[in-house]
């Protein structure tokens, strides 16, 4: 990611020098810089980069062009990581607005937008909205890949909504784990990791669930291996082993 950031910054300088500020290449360079900074955890710098990209794209394409959706989505992710879910929701809703009035937005991208809105809705216990956005996401994924595995995810998600209306925290954690397992099988590692981490956070508040928590932490480590993050993977696997020995 650090090397990628250097390349993106170099591309920005070249684009500015040859084409000026208001050029698609300059806008894309700012977007790429923002994405690298987001992965690095430099959230405020990331947000500024995405804002610069949007400013240029709006000047070139207008306020509601499909080309803006990716940047709005990444800005929303940045706001989520900053804990500013209301601003994140505004950014994601703008993605949907552009999508509904255009034809060029990637189905995979707009599915991620619906999924992000689902996560935000779950976080504020707005289960009706969460289910609405989940169904939108599920419909797109089913159209792209067919129903394989998504029926299982749908079942677990709806079970989660039912459990959340009760008070059995261990059951809720177990369902998050089940959704994570399905996501892993689908190859959606970021979604899987979010669900595993949610389950771990619930188990952290409960007693006598070290074995379950160790299995989840180990799963997170395995995902980091799949993504090539070996140092992080080692940290999680060691943590899982320590829990199992307790």
PDB file of C-alpha atoms in Angstrom:
ATOM      1  CA  UNK A   1       0.000   0.000   0.000  1.00  0.00           C
ATOM      2  CA  UNK A   2       2.878   2.392   0.838  1.00  0.00           C
ATOM      3  CA  UNK A   3       4.442   1.781  -2.608  1.00  0.00           C
ATOM      4  CA  UNK A   4       1.030   2.252  -4.217  1.00  0.00           C
ATOM      5  CA  UNK A   5       0.658   5.576  -2.405  1.00  0.00           C
ATOM      6  CA  UNK A   6       3.988   6.750  -3.799  1.00  0.00           C
ATOM      7  CA  UNK A   7       2.948   5.768  -7.328  1.00  0.00           C
ATOM      8  CA  UNK A   8      -0.409   7.546  -6.949  1.00  0.00           C
ATOM      9  CA  UNK A   9       1.274  10.709  -5.653  1.00  0.00           C
ATOM     10  CA  UNK A  10       3.734  10.655  -8.552  1.00  0.00           C
ATOM     11  CA  UNK A  11       0.832  10.212 -11.000  1.00  0.00           C
ATOM     12  CA  UNK A  12      -0.893  13.216  -9.414  1.00  0.00           C
ATOM     13  CA  UNK A  13       2.154  15.436  -9.911  1.00  0.00           C
ATOM     14  CA  UNK A  14       2.512  14.340 -13.536  1.00  0.00           C
ATOM     15  CA  UNK A  15      -1.188  14.860 -14.275  1.00  0.00           C
ATOM     16  CA  UNK A  16      -1.137  18.307 -12.670  1.00  0.00           C
ATOM     17  CA  UNK A  17       1.977  19.299 -14.617  1.00  0.00           C
ATOM     18  CA  UNK A  18       0.802  18.039 -18.007  1.00  0.00           C
ATOM     19  CA  UNK A  19      -2.976  18.454 -17.882  1.00  0.00           C
ATOM     20  CA  UNK A  20      -3.773  20.793 -14.995  1.00  0.00           C
ATOM     21  CA  UNK A  21      -6.100  20.408 -12.022  1.00  0.00           C
ATOM     22  CA  UNK A  22      -9.404  19.827 -13.782  1.00  0.00           C
ATOM     23  CA  UNK A  23      -8.579  16.665 -15.713  1.00  0.00           C
ATOM     24  CA  UNK A  24      -9.877  13.069 -15.295  1.00  0.00           C
ATOM     25  CA  UNK A  25      -6.339  11.823 -14.640  1.00  0.00           C
ATOM     26  CA  UNK A  26      -5.893  14.282 -11.801  1.00  0.00           C
ATOM     27  CA  UNK A  27      -9.256  13.321 -10.307  1.00  0.00           C
ATOM     28  CA  UNK A  28      -8.404   9.623 -10.537  1.00  0.00           C
ATOM     29  CA  UNK A  29      -5.013  10.223  -8.924  1.00  0.00           C
ATOM     30  CA  UNK A  30      -6.651  11.962  -5.963  1.00  0.00           C
ATOM     31  CA  UNK A  31      -9.110   9.045  -5.697  1.00  0.00           C
ATOM     32  CA  UNK A  32      -6.247   6.516  -5.710  1.00  0.00           C
ATOM     33  CA  UNK A  33      -4.353   8.506  -3.084  1.00  0.00           C
ATOM     34  CA  UNK A  34      -7.467   8.571  -0.902  1.00  0.00           C
ATOM     35  CA  UNK A  35      -7.901   4.813  -1.263  1.00  0.00           C
ATOM     36  CA  UNK A  36      -4.279   4.151  -0.234  1.00  0.00           C
ATOM     37  CA  UNK A  37      -4.593   6.479   2.750  1.00  0.00           C
ATOM     38  CA  UNK A  38      -7.849   4.770   3.756  1.00  0.00           C
ATOM     39  CA  UNK A  39      -6.117   1.388   3.827  1.00  0.00           C
ATOM     40  CA  UNK A  40      -3.227   2.925   5.768  1.00  0.00           C
ATOM     41  CA  UNK A  41      -5.626   4.276   8.376  1.00  0.00           C
ATOM     42  CA  UNK A  42      -4.835   7.941   7.605  1.00  0.00           C
ATOM     43  CA  UNK A  43      -8.522   8.759   7.595  1.00  0.00           C
ATOM     44  CA  UNK A  44      -8.556  12.559   7.670  1.00  0.00           C
ATOM     45  CA  UNK A  45      -5.986  12.741   4.862  1.00  0.00           C
ATOM     46  CA  UNK A  46      -7.974  10.124   2.966  1.00  0.00           C
ATOM     47  CA  UNK A  47     -11.158  12.156   3.314  1.00  0.00           C
ATOM     48  CA  UNK A  48      -9.427  15.279   1.987  1.00  0.00           C
ATOM     49  CA  UNK A  49      -8.132  13.359  -1.035  1.00  0.00           C
ATOM     50  CA  UNK A  50     -11.601  12.043  -1.872  1.00  0.00           C
ATOM     51  CA  UNK A  51     -13.035  15.555  -1.498  1.00  0.00           C
ATOM     52  CA  UNK A  52     -10.420  16.846  -3.951  1.00  0.00           C
ATOM     53  CA  UNK A  53     -11.317  14.065  -6.382  1.00  0.00           C
ATOM     54  CA  UNK A  54     -15.030  14.841  -6.115  1.00  0.00           C
ATOM     55  CA  UNK A  55     -14.470  18.559  -6.651  1.00  0.00           C
ATOM     56  CA  UNK A  56     -12.677  17.859  -9.921  1.00  0.00           C
ATOM     57  CA  UNK A  57     -15.099  15.169 -11.091  1.00  0.00           C
ATOM     58  CA  UNK A  58     -18.111  17.424 -10.476  1.00  0.00           C
ATOM     59  CA  UNK A  59     -16.441  20.158 -12.535  1.00  0.00           C
ATOM     60  CA  UNK A  60     -15.764  17.746 -15.395  1.00  0.00           C
ATOM     61  CA  UNK A  61     -18.818  15.453 -15.361  1.00  0.00           C
ATOM     62  CA  UNK A  62     -21.484  17.307 -13.377  1.00  0.00           C
ATOM     63  CA  UNK A  63     -23.062  16.512  -9.998  1.00  0.00           C
ATOM     64  CA  UNK A  64     -24.746  13.220 -10.902  1.00  0.00           C
ATOM     65  CA  UNK A  65     -22.392  11.308 -13.188  1.00  0.00           C
ATOM     66  CA  UNK A  66     -21.737   7.597 -12.691  1.00  0.00           C
ATOM     67  CA  UNK A  67     -18.015   8.356 -12.417  1.00  0.00           C
ATOM     68  CA  UNK A  68     -18.582   9.932  -8.990  1.00  0.00           C
ATOM     69  CA  UNK A  69     -20.033   6.815  -7.344  1.00  0.00           C
ATOM     70  CA  UNK A  70     -16.751   5.072  -6.504  1.00  0.00           C
ATOM     71  CA  UNK A  71     -15.402   8.170  -4.783  1.00  0.00           C
ATOM     72  CA  UNK A  72     -18.630   8.766  -2.845  1.00  0.00           C
ATOM     73  CA  UNK A  73     -18.547   5.120  -1.719  1.00  0.00           C
ATOM     74  CA  UNK A  74     -14.949   5.341  -0.502  1.00  0.00           C
ATOM     75  CA  UNK A  75     -15.729   8.626   1.230  1.00  0.00           C
ATOM     76  CA  UNK A  76     -18.591   6.847   2.982  1.00  0.00           C
ATOM     77  CA  UNK A  77     -16.239   4.076   4.112  1.00  0.00           C
ATOM     78  CA  UNK A  78     -13.877   6.712   5.489  1.00  0.00           C
ATOM     79  CA  UNK A  79     -16.687   8.359   7.435  1.00  0.00           C
ATOM     80  CA  UNK A  80     -17.673   4.928   8.802  1.00  0.00           C
ATOM     81  CA  UNK A  81     -14.130   4.326  10.031  1.00  0.00           C
ATOM     82  CA  UNK A  82     -14.200   7.785  11.630  1.00  0.00           C
ATOM     83  CA  UNK A  83     -17.432   6.831  13.434  1.00  0.00           C
ATOM     84  CA  UNK A  84     -19.427   9.440  11.489  1.00  0.00           C
ATOM     85  CA  UNK A  85     -22.180   7.149  10.277  1.00  0.00           C
ATOM     86  CA  UNK A  86     -24.653   9.914   9.467  1.00  0.00           C
ATOM     87  CA  UNK A  87     -22.204  11.514   7.015  1.00  0.00           C
ATOM     88  CA  UNK A  88     -21.369   8.044   5.677  1.00  0.00           C
ATOM     89  CA  UNK A  89     -25.052   7.412   5.046  1.00  0.00           C
ATOM     90  CA  UNK A  90     -25.355  10.688   3.120  1.00  0.00           C
ATOM     91  CA  UNK A  91     -22.443   9.650   0.875  1.00  0.00           C
ATOM     92  CA  UNK A  92     -23.903   6.175   0.263  1.00  0.00           C
ATOM     93  CA  UNK A  93     -27.355   7.609  -0.444  1.00  0.00           C
ATOM     94  CA  UNK A  94     -25.767   9.859  -3.063  1.00  0.00           C
ATOM     95  CA  UNK A  95     -24.375   6.710  -4.719  1.00  0.00           C
ATOM     96  CA  UNK A  96     -27.866   5.246  -4.883  1.00  0.00           C
ATOM     97  CA  UNK A  97     -29.343   8.474  -6.219  1.00  0.00           C
ATOM     98  CA  UNK A  98     -26.811   8.538  -9.058  1.00  0.00           C
ATOM     99  CA  UNK A  99     -27.325   4.822  -9.708  1.00  0.00           C
ATOM    100  CA  UNK A 100     -31.102   5.179  -9.965  1.00  0.00           C
ATOM    101  CA  UNK A 101     -30.792   8.015 -12.468  1.00  0.00           C
ATOM    102  CA  UNK A 102     -28.059   6.475 -14.611  1.00  0.00           C
ATOM    103  CA  UNK A 103     -27.010   3.230 -16.220  1.00  0.00           C
ATOM    104  CA  UNK A 104     -23.245   2.941 -15.888  1.00  0.00           C
ATOM    105  CA  UNK A 105     -22.697   2.057 -12.227  1.00  0.00           C
ATOM    106  CA  UNK A 106     -21.075  -1.344 -11.681  1.00  0.00           C
ATOM    107  CA  UNK A 107     -23.514  -3.809 -10.014  1.00  0.00           C
ATOM    108  CA  UNK A 108     -20.687  -4.997  -7.744  1.00  0.00           C
ATOM    109  CA  UNK A 109     -20.080  -1.438  -6.563  1.00  0.00           C
ATOM    110  CA  UNK A 110     -23.713  -0.586  -5.903  1.00  0.00           C
ATOM    111  CA  UNK A 111     -24.108  -3.900  -4.025  1.00  0.00           C
ATOM    112  CA  UNK A 112     -21.305  -2.778  -1.701  1.00  0.00           C
ATOM    113  CA  UNK A 113     -23.126   0.529  -1.164  1.00  0.00           C
ATOM    114  CA  UNK A 114     -26.335  -1.276  -0.119  1.00  0.00           C
ATOM    115  CA  UNK A 115     -24.318  -3.559   2.141  1.00  0.00           C
ATOM    116  CA  UNK A 116     -22.659  -0.568   3.818  1.00  0.00           C
ATOM    117  CA  UNK A 117     -26.055   1.043   4.432  1.00  0.00           C
ATOM    118  CA  UNK A 118     -27.236  -2.257   5.909  1.00  0.00           C
ATOM    119  CA  UNK A 119     -24.298  -2.231   8.337  1.00  0.00           C
ATOM    120  CA  UNK A 120     -25.053   1.345   9.394  1.00  0.00           C
ATOM    121  CA  UNK A 121     -28.735   0.500   9.920  1.00  0.00           C
ATOM    122  CA  UNK A 122     -27.833  -2.520  12.058  1.00  0.00           C
ATOM    123  CA  UNK A 123     -25.543  -0.331  14.133  1.00  0.00           C
ATOM    124  CA  UNK A 124     -28.420   1.952  15.114  1.00  0.00           C
ATOM    125  CA  UNK A 125     -30.877  -0.960  15.549  1.00  0.00           C
ATOM    126  CA  UNK A 126     -32.956   0.120  12.555  1.00  0.00           C
ATOM    127  CA  UNK A 127     -33.835  -3.432  11.543  1.00  0.00           C
ATOM    128  CA  UNK A 128     -36.471  -2.480   8.974  1.00  0.00           C
ATOM    129  CA  UNK A 129     -33.963  -0.410   6.998  1.00  0.00           C
ATOM    130  CA  UNK A 130     -31.265  -3.047   7.491  1.00  0.00           C
ATOM    131  CA  UNK A 131     -33.498  -5.699   5.966  1.00  0.00           C
ATOM    132  CA  UNK A 132     -34.460  -3.406   3.078  1.00  0.00           C
ATOM    133  CA  UNK A 133     -30.835  -2.703   2.190  1.00  0.00           C
ATOM    134  CA  UNK A 134     -29.844  -6.328   2.726  1.00  0.00           C
ATOM    135  CA  UNK A 135     -32.545  -7.459   0.297  1.00  0.00           C
ATOM    136  CA  UNK A 136     -31.272  -4.975  -2.297  1.00  0.00           C
ATOM    137  CA  UNK A 137     -27.741  -6.311  -1.852  1.00  0.00           C
ATOM    138  CA  UNK A 138     -28.945  -9.921  -1.940  1.00  0.00           C
ATOM    139  CA  UNK A 139     -30.906  -9.325  -5.155  1.00  0.00           C
ATOM    140  CA  UNK A 140     -27.872  -7.892  -6.963  1.00  0.00           C
ATOM    141  CA  UNK A 141     -25.561 -10.691  -5.820  1.00  0.00           C
ATOM    142  CA  UNK A 142     -28.094 -13.333  -6.845  1.00  0.00           C
ATOM    143  CA  UNK A 143     -28.396 -11.775 -10.300  1.00  0.00           C
ATOM    144  CA  UNK A 144     -24.618 -11.729 -10.726  1.00  0.00           C
ATOM    145  CA  UNK A 145     -23.651 -15.085  -9.232  1.00  0.00           C
ATOM    146  CA  UNK A 146     -26.874 -17.049  -8.879  1.00  0.00           C
ATOM    147  CA  UNK A 147     -28.452 -18.168  -5.611  1.00  0.00           C
ATOM    148  CA  UNK A 148     -25.603 -20.415  -4.453  1.00  0.00           C
ATOM    149  CA  UNK A 149     -24.674 -19.590  -0.846  1.00  0.00           C
ATOM    150  CA  UNK A 150     -26.741 -16.397  -0.816  1.00  0.00           C
ATOM    151  CA  UNK A 151     -29.834 -18.231   0.408  1.00  0.00           C
ATOM    152  CA  UNK A 152     -27.779 -19.389   3.371  1.00  0.00           C
ATOM    153  CA  UNK A 153     -26.619 -15.833   4.027  1.00  0.00           C
ATOM    154  CA  UNK A 154     -30.198 -14.568   3.745  1.00  0.00           C
ATOM    155  CA  UNK A 155     -31.385 -17.173   6.254  1.00  0.00           C
ATOM    156  CA  UNK A 156     -28.692 -16.249   8.775  1.00  0.00           C
ATOM    157  CA  UNK A 157     -29.247 -12.530   8.308  1.00  0.00           C
ATOM    158  CA  UNK A 158     -32.982 -12.772   8.960  1.00  0.00           C
ATOM    159  CA  UNK A 159     -32.265 -14.971  11.970  1.00  0.00           C
ATOM    160  CA  UNK A 160     -29.947 -12.213  13.179  1.00  0.00           C
ATOM    161  CA  UNK A 161     -32.738  -9.640  12.988  1.00  0.00           C
ATOM    162  CA  UNK A 162     -35.003 -11.909  15.011  1.00  0.00           C
ATOM    163  CA  UNK A 163     -32.300 -12.544  17.611  1.00  0.00           C
ATOM    164  CA  UNK A 164     -31.494  -8.839  17.921  1.00  0.00           C
ATOM    165  CA  UNK A 165     -35.068  -8.205  18.986  1.00  0.00           C
ATOM    166  CA  UNK A 166     -34.458 -10.565  21.902  1.00  0.00           C
ATOM    167  CA  UNK A 167     -31.671 -10.548  24.438  1.00  0.00           C
ATOM    168  CA  UNK A 168     -29.552 -13.666  23.764  1.00  0.00           C
ATOM    169  CA  UNK A 169     -26.140 -12.146  23.040  1.00  0.00           C
ATOM    170  CA  UNK A 170     -24.447 -15.523  22.517  1.00  0.00           C
ATOM    171  CA  UNK A 171     -27.002 -16.450  19.859  1.00  0.00           C
ATOM    172  CA  UNK A 172     -26.414 -13.141  18.083  1.00  0.00           C
ATOM    173  CA  UNK A 173     -22.643 -13.720  18.130  1.00  0.00           C
ATOM    174  CA  UNK A 174     -23.128 -17.221  16.726  1.00  0.00           C
ATOM    175  CA  UNK A 175     -25.238 -15.882  13.845  1.00  0.00           C
ATOM    176  CA  UNK A 176     -22.618 -13.252  13.006  1.00  0.00           C
ATOM    177  CA  UNK A 177     -20.110 -16.108  12.915  1.00  0.00           C
ATOM    178  CA  UNK A 178     -22.365 -18.117  10.580  1.00  0.00           C
ATOM    179  CA  UNK A 179     -22.710 -15.162   8.211  1.00  0.00           C
ATOM    180  CA  UNK A 180     -18.928 -14.758   8.299  1.00  0.00           C
ATOM    181  CA  UNK A 181     -18.470 -18.418   7.342  1.00  0.00           C
ATOM    182  CA  UNK A 182     -20.806 -17.974   4.362  1.00  0.00           C
ATOM    183  CA  UNK A 183     -19.009 -14.769   3.316  1.00  0.00           C
ATOM    184  CA  UNK A 184     -15.656 -16.561   3.504  1.00  0.00           C
ATOM    185  CA  UNK A 185     -16.960 -19.348   1.288  1.00  0.00           C
ATOM    186  CA  UNK A 186     -18.174 -16.688  -1.161  1.00  0.00           C
ATOM    187  CA  UNK A 187     -14.733 -15.096  -1.213  1.00  0.00           C
ATOM    188  CA  UNK A 188     -16.003 -11.850   0.327  1.00  0.00           C
ATOM    189  CA  UNK A 189     -13.239 -11.608   2.889  1.00  0.00           C
ATOM    190  CA  UNK A 190     -13.840  -8.028   4.044  1.00  0.00           C
ATOM    191  CA  UNK A 191     -17.491  -8.777   4.784  1.00  0.00           C
ATOM    192  CA  UNK A 192     -16.501 -11.980   6.543  1.00  0.00           C
ATOM    193  CA  UNK A 193     -13.950 -10.183   8.683  1.00  0.00           C
ATOM    194  CA  UNK A 194     -16.492  -7.540   9.748  1.00  0.00           C
ATOM    195  CA  UNK A 195     -18.919 -10.252  10.836  1.00  0.00           C
ATOM    196  CA  UNK A 196     -16.248 -12.236  12.694  1.00  0.00           C
ATOM    197  CA  UNK A 197     -15.067  -9.068  14.450  1.00  0.00           C
ATOM    198  CA  UNK A 198     -18.644  -8.230  15.444  1.00  0.00           C
ATOM    199  CA  UNK A 199     -19.034 -11.695  16.949  1.00  0.00           C
ATOM    200  CA  UNK A 200     -15.729 -11.336  18.837  1.00  0.00           C
ATOM    201  CA  UNK A 201     -16.827  -7.975  20.266  1.00  0.00           C
ATOM    202  CA  UNK A 202     -20.021  -9.599  21.574  1.00  0.00           C
ATOM    203  CA  UNK A 203     -18.148 -12.536  23.110  1.00  0.00           C
ATOM    204  CA  UNK A 204     -15.778 -10.037  24.774  1.00  0.00           C
ATOM    205  CA  UNK A 205     -18.699  -9.033  26.974  1.00  0.00           C
ATOM    206  CA  UNK A 206     -19.582 -12.603  27.919  1.00  0.00           C
ATOM    207  CA  UNK A 207     -17.952 -15.170  30.177  1.00  0.00           C
ATOM    208  CA  UNK A 208     -17.011 -18.772  29.342  1.00  0.00           C
ATOM    209  CA  UNK A 209     -16.837 -18.336  25.552  1.00  0.00           C
ATOM    210  CA  UNK A 210     -13.056 -18.417  25.077  1.00  0.00           C
ATOM    211  CA  UNK A 211     -13.169 -21.434  22.749  1.00  0.00           C
ATOM    212  CA  UNK A 212     -15.746 -19.795  20.466  1.00  0.00           C
ATOM    213  CA  UNK A 213     -13.817 -16.531  20.493  1.00  0.00           C
ATOM    214  CA  UNK A 214     -10.542 -18.325  19.718  1.00  0.00           C
ATOM    215  CA  UNK A 215     -12.129 -19.970  16.662  1.00  0.00           C
ATOM    216  CA  UNK A 216     -13.334 -16.584  15.403  1.00  0.00           C
ATOM    217  CA  UNK A 217      -9.961 -14.936  15.925  1.00  0.00           C
ATOM    218  CA  UNK A 218      -8.308 -17.833  14.113  1.00  0.00           C
ATOM    219  CA  UNK A 219     -10.739 -17.324  11.193  1.00  0.00           C
ATOM    220  CA  UNK A 220      -9.752 -13.665  11.023  1.00  0.00           C
ATOM    221  CA  UNK A 221      -6.117 -14.762  10.902  1.00  0.00           C
ATOM    222  CA  UNK A 222      -6.870 -17.129   8.018  1.00  0.00           C
ATOM    223  CA  UNK A 223      -8.504 -14.291   6.081  1.00  0.00           C
ATOM    224  CA  UNK A 224      -5.406 -12.166   6.546  1.00  0.00           C
ATOM    225  CA  UNK A 225      -3.395 -15.051   5.098  1.00  0.00           C
ATOM    226  CA  UNK A 226      -5.698 -15.118   2.054  1.00  0.00           C
ATOM    227  CA  UNK A 227      -5.176 -11.366   1.657  1.00  0.00           C
ATOM    228  CA  UNK A 228      -1.413 -11.658   2.037  1.00  0.00           C
ATOM    229  CA  UNK A 229      -1.291  -9.781   5.363  1.00  0.00           C
ATOM    230  CA  UNK A 230       1.016 -12.299   7.019  1.00  0.00           C
ATOM    231  CA  UNK A 231       2.123 -10.179   9.987  1.00  0.00           C
ATOM    232  CA  UNK A 232      -1.489  -9.513  10.955  1.00  0.00           C
ATOM    233  CA  UNK A 233      -2.343 -13.173  10.362  1.00  0.00           C
ATOM    234  CA  UNK A 234       0.407 -14.280  12.749  1.00  0.00           C
ATOM    235  CA  UNK A 235      -0.841 -11.890  15.431  1.00  0.00           C
ATOM    236  CA  UNK A 236      -4.386 -13.289  15.260  1.00  0.00           C
ATOM    237  CA  UNK A 237      -3.324 -16.934  15.125  1.00  0.00           C
ATOM    238  CA  UNK A 238      -1.075 -16.456  18.173  1.00  0.00           C
ATOM    239  CA  UNK A 239      -3.908 -14.733  20.021  1.00  0.00           C
ATOM    240  CA  UNK A 240      -6.239 -17.635  19.182  1.00  0.00           C
ATOM    241  CA  UNK A 241      -3.710 -20.187  20.446  1.00  0.00           C
ATOM    242  CA  UNK A 242      -3.292 -18.260  23.686  1.00  0.00           C
ATOM    243  CA  UNK A 243      -7.056 -18.279  24.255  1.00  0.00           C
ATOM    244  CA  UNK A 244      -7.293 -22.015  23.582  1.00  0.00           C
ATOM    245  CA  UNK A 245      -4.607 -22.719  26.203  1.00  0.00           C
ATOM    246  CA  UNK A 246      -6.456 -20.810  28.933  1.00  0.00           C
TER     247      UNK A 246
END
